[in-house]
XYZ file of C-alpha atoms in Angstrom:
521
model
C 41.024 -9.542 -25.160
C 41.589 -6.750 -27.658
C 40.648 -3.086 -27.885
C 40.221 -0.729 -30.783
C 42.514 2.061 -29.533
C 46.185 2.624 -28.766
C 45.189 4.792 -25.803
C 46.336 3.295 -22.481
C 43.434 3.337 -20.067
C 44.141 4.039 -16.393
C 43.164 1.599 -13.669
C 39.978 3.523 -12.819
C 39.005 3.694 -16.497
C 38.849 -0.054 -17.041
C 35.687 -1.788 -18.228
C 33.628 -3.337 -15.444
C 32.654 -6.454 -17.407
C 33.847 -8.079 -20.622
C 32.030 -6.484 -23.547
C 31.378 -3.193 -21.747
C 33.228 -0.036 -22.858
C 36.083 1.608 -21.024
C 35.257 4.734 -18.990
C 37.814 7.482 -19.679
C 37.366 11.006 -18.325
C 35.213 13.097 -20.651
C 34.708 16.815 -21.139
C 31.498 18.422 -19.881
C 30.208 18.831 -23.417
C 30.733 15.161 -24.207
C 28.975 14.154 -20.983
C 25.947 16.264 -21.900
C 25.896 14.659 -25.345
C 26.119 11.148 -23.862
C 23.277 11.977 -21.437
C 21.025 13.218 -24.238
C 21.880 10.164 -26.333
C 21.109 7.846 -23.423
C 17.630 9.339 -23.005
C 16.811 9.098 -26.712
C 18.262 5.594 -27.101
C 16.517 4.277 -23.989
C 13.127 5.576 -25.121
C 13.690 4.385 -28.706
C 14.226 0.837 -27.367
C 10.511 0.392 -26.710
C 8.872 3.320 -28.501
C 8.324 1.547 -31.835
C 6.706 -1.517 -30.314
C 4.661 0.660 -27.962
C 3.169 2.410 -30.998
C 1.912 -0.970 -32.189
C 0.720 -2.164 -28.779
C -1.262 0.933 -27.788
C -2.983 0.995 -31.187
C -3.444 -2.769 -31.511
C -7.198 -2.875 -32.221
C -7.002 -0.288 -34.997
C -3.806 -1.792 -36.403
C -5.591 -5.146 -36.544
C -8.566 -3.649 -38.351
C -6.402 -1.763 -40.836
C -4.509 -4.938 -41.728
C -7.554 -7.207 -41.915
C -6.587 -9.446 -38.975
C -8.394 -10.199 -35.728
C -7.135 -9.382 -32.219
C -5.825 -12.924 -31.727
C -3.459 -12.572 -34.681
C -2.649 -8.975 -33.754
C -1.626 -10.075 -30.246
C 1.150 -12.119 -31.856
C 2.855 -8.882 -32.912
C 3.501 -7.673 -29.363
C 4.046 -11.223 -28.043
C 6.834 -11.946 -30.538
C 8.513 -8.642 -29.642
C 8.385 -9.499 -25.935
C 9.742 -13.021 -26.485
C 12.740 -11.847 -28.525
C 13.345 -8.906 -26.224
C 13.268 -11.106 -23.118
C 15.539 -13.811 -24.540
C 17.738 -11.513 -26.621
C 20.335 -11.217 -23.873
C 21.079 -14.926 -24.221
C 22.525 -14.124 -27.631
C 23.586 -10.503 -27.278
C 25.606 -10.569 -24.062
C 28.231 -12.855 -25.576
C 27.889 -11.181 -28.976
C 28.912 -7.908 -27.344
C 31.975 -9.572 -25.829
C 32.950 -11.017 -29.203
C 32.319 -8.041 -31.496
C 31.679 -5.062 -29.209
C 28.474 -3.246 -28.293
C 28.599 -0.624 -31.108
C 28.987 -3.192 -33.892
C 26.251 -5.464 -32.526
C 23.747 -2.665 -31.957
C 24.350 -1.009 -35.346
C 23.956 -4.345 -37.095
C 20.606 -4.921 -35.373
C 19.436 -1.401 -36.206
C 20.346 -1.829 -39.882
C 18.527 -5.179 -39.997
C 15.523 -3.602 -38.299
C 15.413 -0.697 -40.785
C 15.732 -3.063 -43.749
C 13.000 -5.332 -42.377
C 10.679 -2.350 -41.824
C 11.277 -1.159 -45.387
C 10.507 -4.642 -46.683
C 7.267 -4.605 -44.676
C 6.274 -1.339 -46.362
C 7.071 -2.743 -49.811
C 5.542 -6.180 -49.158
C 2.974 -5.772 -46.369
C 1.710 -8.907 -44.714
C 1.375 -10.716 -41.419
C 4.599 -12.744 -41.874
C 6.738 -9.681 -42.601
C 5.142 -7.836 -39.672
C 6.088 -10.692 -37.328
C 9.651 -10.617 -38.658
C 9.910 -6.891 -37.978
C 8.606 -7.380 -34.420
C 11.167 -10.135 -33.777
C 14.113 -8.051 -34.993
C 12.697 -5.057 -33.122
C 12.713 -7.093 -29.904
C 16.379 -8.016 -30.354
C 17.277 -4.425 -31.231
C 15.442 -3.178 -28.124
C 17.608 -5.426 -25.966
C 20.746 -3.915 -27.466
C 19.417 -0.360 -27.202
C 18.527 -0.731 -23.525
C 22.069 -1.869 -22.765
C 23.504 0.870 -24.985
C 21.558 3.542 -23.078
C 22.938 2.255 -19.783
C 26.506 2.242 -21.141
C 26.134 5.878 -22.213
C 25.053 6.818 -18.692
C 27.937 4.869 -17.171
C 30.298 7.170 -19.111
C 28.906 10.004 -16.992
C 28.403 8.290 -13.637
C 31.777 6.739 -12.892
C 33.123 4.813 -9.910
C 30.826 4.862 -6.895
C 28.174 6.738 -8.894
C 27.714 3.965 -11.465
C 24.642 2.509 -9.680
C 22.890 5.846 -10.321
C 23.530 5.502 -14.045
C 22.248 1.928 -13.950
C 19.142 2.970 -12.027
C 18.230 5.732 -14.490
C 19.100 3.604 -17.513
C 16.749 0.807 -16.446
C 13.784 3.167 -16.249
C 14.260 4.919 -19.621
C 12.616 2.166 -21.746
C 9.525 2.440 -19.530
C 8.759 5.831 -21.075
C 8.090 4.278 -24.490
C 4.451 3.426 -23.727
C 3.206 6.764 -22.285
C 5.026 8.697 -25.014
C 3.593 6.420 -27.713
C 0.102 7.305 -26.512
C 0.852 10.975 -27.169
C 1.397 10.422 -30.914
C -1.739 11.455 -32.865
C -3.581 8.507 -34.360
C -4.016 10.419 -37.636
C -0.236 10.546 -38.097
C 0.177 6.823 -37.560
C -2.811 5.876 -39.728
C -1.529 7.778 -42.760
C -1.107 5.586 -45.837
C -2.734 2.466 -44.332
C -0.607 2.709 -41.199
C 2.640 3.316 -43.079
C 2.902 6.376 -40.848
C 3.552 4.073 -37.892
C 6.281 2.216 -39.762
C 7.895 5.459 -40.867
C 7.999 6.744 -37.279
C 9.712 3.490 -36.234
C 12.233 3.771 -39.071
C 12.930 7.415 -38.233
C 13.627 6.495 -34.589
C 16.062 3.760 -35.620
C 17.829 6.070 -38.122
C 18.205 8.756 -35.448
C 19.865 6.316 -33.048
C 22.092 4.946 -35.817
C 23.204 8.455 -36.760
C 23.910 9.477 -33.165
C 25.923 6.394 -32.274
C 27.955 6.719 -35.479
C 28.669 10.424 -34.950
C 29.603 10.063 -31.267
C 30.545 6.446 -30.525
C 31.300 4.982 -27.128
C 34.901 4.283 -26.122
C 36.204 0.852 -27.193
C 35.493 -2.252 -25.165
C 37.317 -5.353 -24.052
C 36.633 -8.030 -26.631
C 37.464 -11.647 -27.146
C 35.975 -15.090 -27.890
C 32.933 -15.823 -25.763
C 30.631 -18.301 -27.506
C 30.701 -22.051 -26.929
C 28.923 -24.608 -29.157
C 26.400 -25.553 -26.478
C 25.341 -21.896 -26.200
C 23.553 -22.215 -29.518
C 21.783 -25.394 -28.384
C 20.507 -23.585 -25.296
C 19.440 -20.554 -27.313
C 17.823 -22.853 -29.903
C 15.628 -24.321 -27.153
C 14.889 -21.305 -24.951
C 14.106 -18.793 -27.707
C 11.313 -20.835 -29.377
C 10.133 -21.904 -25.926
C 9.714 -18.295 -24.798
C 8.122 -17.373 -28.127
C 5.494 -20.114 -27.829
C 4.851 -19.143 -24.208
C 4.396 -15.451 -25.047
C 2.203 -16.099 -28.095
C -0.067 -18.446 -26.128
C -0.325 -16.144 -23.117
C -0.872 -13.052 -25.263
C -3.693 -14.657 -27.263
C -5.316 -16.532 -24.378
C -7.798 -13.882 -23.259
C -8.823 -13.081 -26.844
C -9.225 -16.642 -28.170
C -10.080 -17.893 -24.649
C -7.929 -20.485 -22.982
C -10.225 -23.514 -23.004
C -11.764 -22.871 -26.433
C -8.573 -22.905 -28.515
C -6.569 -26.165 -28.737
C -3.409 -24.567 -30.140
C -3.004 -22.475 -26.975
C -2.724 -25.606 -24.832
C -0.396 -27.268 -27.341
C 1.816 -24.170 -27.445
C 2.041 -23.997 -23.658
C 2.932 -27.696 -23.455
C 5.642 -27.333 -26.120
C 6.954 -24.193 -24.416
C 7.313 -25.978 -21.078
C 9.160 -28.875 -22.738
C 11.575 -26.572 -24.586
C 12.253 -24.357 -21.575
C 12.879 -27.311 -19.238
C 15.158 -28.953 -21.841
C 17.197 -25.780 -22.253
C 17.577 -25.232 -18.525
C 18.491 -28.909 -18.018
C 21.378 -28.535 -20.485
C 22.568 -25.435 -18.642
C 22.297 -27.137 -15.268
C 24.768 -29.886 -16.204
C 27.230 -27.840 -18.293
C 30.757 -27.218 -17.057
C 30.664 -23.561 -18.227
C 26.969 -22.690 -18.472
C 25.474 -19.651 -20.111
C 22.908 -19.516 -17.293
C 23.926 -20.334 -13.714
C 20.900 -22.406 -12.723
C 22.153 -23.297 -9.242
C 22.723 -19.640 -8.395
C 19.296 -18.708 -9.735
C 17.782 -21.233 -7.335
C 19.281 -19.537 -4.263
C 16.919 -17.889 -1.813
C 17.998 -14.286 -2.479
C 17.625 -14.557 -6.261
C 14.293 -16.379 -6.004
C 13.057 -13.552 -3.782
C 14.247 -10.987 -6.315
C 12.558 -12.785 -9.211
C 9.358 -13.322 -7.231
C 9.072 -9.674 -6.215
C 9.981 -8.425 -9.711
C 7.382 -10.734 -11.284
C 4.613 -9.745 -8.903
C 5.324 -6.028 -9.289
C 5.016 -6.414 -13.067
C 1.709 -8.188 -12.442
C 0.535 -5.208 -10.448
C 1.772 -2.653 -12.973
C -0.389 -4.255 -15.652
C -3.170 -2.251 -13.973
C -1.872 0.831 -15.785
C -1.332 -0.649 -19.231
C -4.485 -2.773 -19.226
C -6.853 -1.710 -16.457
C -7.012 2.096 -16.581
C -6.922 2.260 -20.382
C -9.526 -0.502 -20.656
C -11.839 1.277 -18.234
C -11.633 4.578 -20.129
C -12.056 2.733 -23.415
C -15.503 1.604 -22.258
C -16.500 5.257 -22.377
C -15.453 5.488 -26.010
C -12.205 7.376 -25.325
C -9.189 6.791 -27.578
C -5.502 7.713 -27.295
C -6.062 11.246 -28.580
C -8.349 11.914 -25.619
C -5.898 10.489 -23.064
C -2.940 12.773 -23.773
C -3.292 14.701 -20.522
C -3.352 11.505 -18.465
C -0.193 10.119 -20.053
C 1.655 13.429 -19.756
C 0.985 13.214 -16.008
C 2.131 9.581 -15.951
C 5.361 10.404 -17.829
C 6.146 13.256 -15.411
C 5.476 10.978 -12.433
C 7.725 8.286 -13.919
C 10.512 10.842 -14.318
C 10.039 11.791 -10.676
C 10.218 8.139 -9.604
C 13.375 7.566 -11.616
C 15.105 10.629 -10.157
C 13.985 9.773 -6.622
C 15.299 6.231 -6.956
C 18.658 7.508 -8.221
C 19.044 10.221 -5.562
C 18.104 7.974 -2.621
C 19.923 4.869 -3.888
C 21.981 2.881 -1.390
C 22.398 -0.814 -0.628
C 20.757 -0.463 2.775
C 17.733 1.371 1.385
C 17.019 -1.029 -1.491
C 14.334 -3.121 0.291
C 12.592 0.005 1.563
C 12.528 1.552 -1.902
C 10.895 -1.602 -3.253
C 8.386 -1.653 -0.378
C 7.472 2.025 -0.847
C 7.051 1.443 -4.593
C 4.671 -1.454 -3.895
C 2.694 0.638 -1.385
C 2.303 3.443 -3.932
C 1.057 0.949 -6.524
C -1.379 -0.517 -3.975
C -2.688 2.917 -3.024
C -3.135 3.992 -6.644
C -4.966 0.795 -7.574
C -7.231 1.051 -4.539
C -8.193 4.626 -5.462
C -9.089 3.431 -8.970
C -11.337 0.690 -7.563
C -14.056 3.276 -6.997
C -14.358 4.078 -10.717
C -17.700 4.194 -12.530
C -18.897 4.511 -16.101
C -18.718 8.292 -15.627
C -15.020 8.263 -14.698
C -12.881 10.423 -16.979
C -9.082 10.790 -17.382
C -8.805 13.794 -15.052
C -10.108 11.722 -12.151
C -7.279 9.198 -12.605
C -4.373 11.660 -12.636
C -3.407 11.150 -8.984
C -3.790 7.366 -8.880
C -2.028 6.739 -12.185
C 0.773 9.130 -11.214
C 1.294 7.007 -8.102
C 1.582 3.867 -10.231
C 4.000 5.513 -12.662
C 6.145 6.862 -9.836
C 6.142 3.479 -8.097
C 7.123 1.622 -11.279
C 10.278 3.676 -11.803
C 11.084 3.733 -8.093
C 11.146 -0.080 -8.174
C 13.103 -1.032 -11.314
C 16.569 0.379 -10.662
C 16.872 -0.730 -7.024
C 15.580 -4.218 -7.854
C 18.212 -4.801 -10.554
C 20.952 -3.260 -8.415
C 20.086 -5.745 -5.654
C 20.944 -8.563 -8.045
C 24.029 -6.838 -9.458
C 25.543 -6.424 -5.994
C 25.415 -10.187 -5.662
C 26.888 -10.670 -9.141
C 29.864 -8.451 -8.267
C 30.721 -10.778 -5.397
C 30.732 -13.844 -7.671
C 32.236 -12.605 -10.946
C 31.174 -11.689 -14.487
C 30.109 -15.253 -15.393
C 26.937 -14.666 -13.397
C 26.006 -11.432 -15.190
C 24.275 -13.182 -18.109
C 22.125 -15.186 -15.696
C 20.980 -12.104 -13.813
C 20.225 -10.025 -16.914
C 18.326 -12.846 -18.597
C 16.189 -13.742 -15.594
C 15.469 -10.098 -14.741
C 14.576 -9.311 -18.355
C 12.243 -12.307 -18.523
C 10.570 -11.374 -15.229
C 9.883 -7.845 -16.486
C 8.921 -8.537 -20.095
C 7.171 -11.888 -19.849
C 5.897 -10.992 -16.381
C 4.180 -7.910 -17.767
C 2.579 -9.977 -20.532
C 1.409 -12.637 -18.084
C 0.115 -9.894 -15.775
C -1.990 -8.325 -18.526
C -3.285 -11.759 -19.562
C -4.129 -12.688 -15.972
C -5.902 -9.409 -15.221
C -7.673 -9.517 -18.587
C -8.910 -13.040 -17.926
C -10.027 -12.085 -14.417
C -11.870 -9.065 -15.821
C -13.743 -11.204 -18.360
C -14.773 -13.730 -15.686
C -15.923 -11.004 -13.288
C -17.722 -9.168 -16.065
C -19.831 -12.258 -16.826
C -20.562 -12.722 -13.125
C -21.652 -9.096 -12.694
C -23.774 -9.248 -15.857
C -25.619 -12.276 -14.524
C -26.154 -10.586 -11.147
C -27.418 -7.374 -12.737
C -29.755 -9.270 -15.068
C -31.403 -10.934 -12.078
C -32.493 -7.535 -10.780
C -34.005 -6.342 -14.057
C -37.787 -6.375 -13.896
C -39.669 -5.247 -16.996
C -42.335 -3.628 -14.852
C -39.863 -1.291 -13.121
C -40.202 2.299 -14.312
C -36.459 2.876 -15.100
C -36.273 -0.410 -17.009
C -39.461 0.355 -18.940
C -38.158 3.828 -19.837
C -34.845 2.395 -21.082
C -36.677 -0.241 -23.140
C -38.962 2.331 -24.733
C -36.037 4.634 -25.546
C -33.409 2.156 -26.689
C -35.068 -1.217 -27.017
C -33.782 -4.536 -25.715
C -30.466 -4.117 -27.566
C -29.721 -0.786 -25.889
C -30.616 -2.190 -22.471
C -28.326 -5.177 -23.033
C -25.423 -2.926 -24.050
C -25.914 -0.738 -20.985
C -25.941 -3.826 -18.758
C -22.767 -5.200 -20.325
C -20.997 -1.842 -19.985
C -21.925 -1.553 -16.310
C -20.808 -5.154 -15.691
C -17.478 -4.439 -17.385
C -16.924 -1.341 -15.222
C -17.647 -3.326 -12.050
C -15.224 -6.011 -13.272
C -12.480 -3.430 -13.785
C -13.078 -2.242 -10.217
C -12.531 -5.843 -9.114
C -9.280 -5.891 -11.094
C -8.094 -2.728 -9.350
C -8.894 -4.178 -5.935
C -7.030 -7.389 -6.788
C -3.983 -5.372 -7.886
C -4.107 -3.383 -4.650
C -4.116 -6.600 -2.609
C -1.204 -8.059 -4.607
C 0.904 -4.896 -4.279
C 0.123 -4.571 -0.570
C 1.116 -8.205 -0.073
C 4.454 -7.543 -1.802
C 5.146 -4.556 0.450
C 4.317 -6.454 3.634
C 6.412 -9.449 2.565
C 9.444 -7.310 1.689
C 9.216 -5.471 5.016
C 8.902 -8.725 6.987
C 11.831 -10.387 5.174
C 13.997 -7.296 5.666
C 13.108 -7.036 9.343
C 13.843 -10.749 9.860
C 17.240 -10.479 8.170
C 18.141 -7.350 10.178
C 17.105 -9.109 13.382
C 19.183 -12.199 12.535
C 22.212 -10.067 11.617
C 22.041 -8.184 14.923
C 22.040 -11.459 16.831
C 19.288 -10.344 19.159
């Protein structure tokens, strides 16, 4: 291993894992600068893609593509972001985190400039792919900046805060005025993304991290595994993201993509399972503790899709757009900050299961409150419930990852890649699957409610006759469909509440059983 400095680091300043920077003692001013950089870098990791995702329908219309094609943009980002750690963890060991991240940022900026000069669907997909890889590096970079401040026993606090920072990308993206993004046929959006990347590049160049332990890390079979898992995840994400728009059973390529994805993913994991020095420790991932972690993390992301899909979808039925939801997302961002700080302040190994259970209970309570929504519901009425979901999301993330890291520390750094990859996939792909699942459920329930409402429409009824005379059959049909969609969203909220409550009960029961077994009584 080599370093980039002649400075001799003390024993308590050593890097925790290969590829991570050393942690020398810093002045107060430098710590403040690192903290500010961490916040900006962590938010920048997801901010650019969030701008695309939260404006997807209008971005699709501006570029002359339908929602099925537009869904590929966010799906490709998620796939490359989720699988990026397969490539980047060992890249950081080989070349160092600053060099890897700056290279990705430069590629991302160049790709975005090319998209402006030569707009098209193919170039847009390329930008989303590189953006996903860059986001992986930026998330890690934000955490490393915080670990320069929180040293020794306080490092879990830095990890906890660092994991929640990328979550702020979506609520903050909804605060950007649509007029700014739509300028110049949506070049405004691309320019905001480029500006964010340039800011991070300038900051990390002006005030770099300390050097890191570096050395050879890649093995030939790593590239075979990556060559199978990356396209497998991409096909999975594209199929899942488009499923509710193109509809699962009506579009043959969705089934073919899912089948190919399963084959590629199983092939990649089979190679890892029988390798002498695997990139992913499949046997460890199959242990009971890690399966529990992955299961809980996946289900929580399912539940949190209520905020990104359910609440916004419900308000969208009333004709509200992002510019009319600013107050709601300011409240959500404040609640998320509160959840992140609470998780960091109360963090301890013994409390981890209880933090996860409380987070799930908050999500369940918020979703249940939302289940009473109607077509007259407005953003102000969702402040409390959505704040509970935002708080619960950030209360969950840090403790959940720390639970896995504590087990990695007992086994050695070779298991770090496995944990980061599986946790990243559970959060990124899990969120996509959650939105697709809830969206599909909403469509099914909407059709069921529409049929039930239609059965009770009698032309001779006075209210029906008045609506027909005022709006005609078309207006009556639209009103029926809108009411059915609202009732379906209420069903979605109730389902989320049940899922989150089930997670909380299961975590409490497992924890109580383990405590009872440990006490020997």
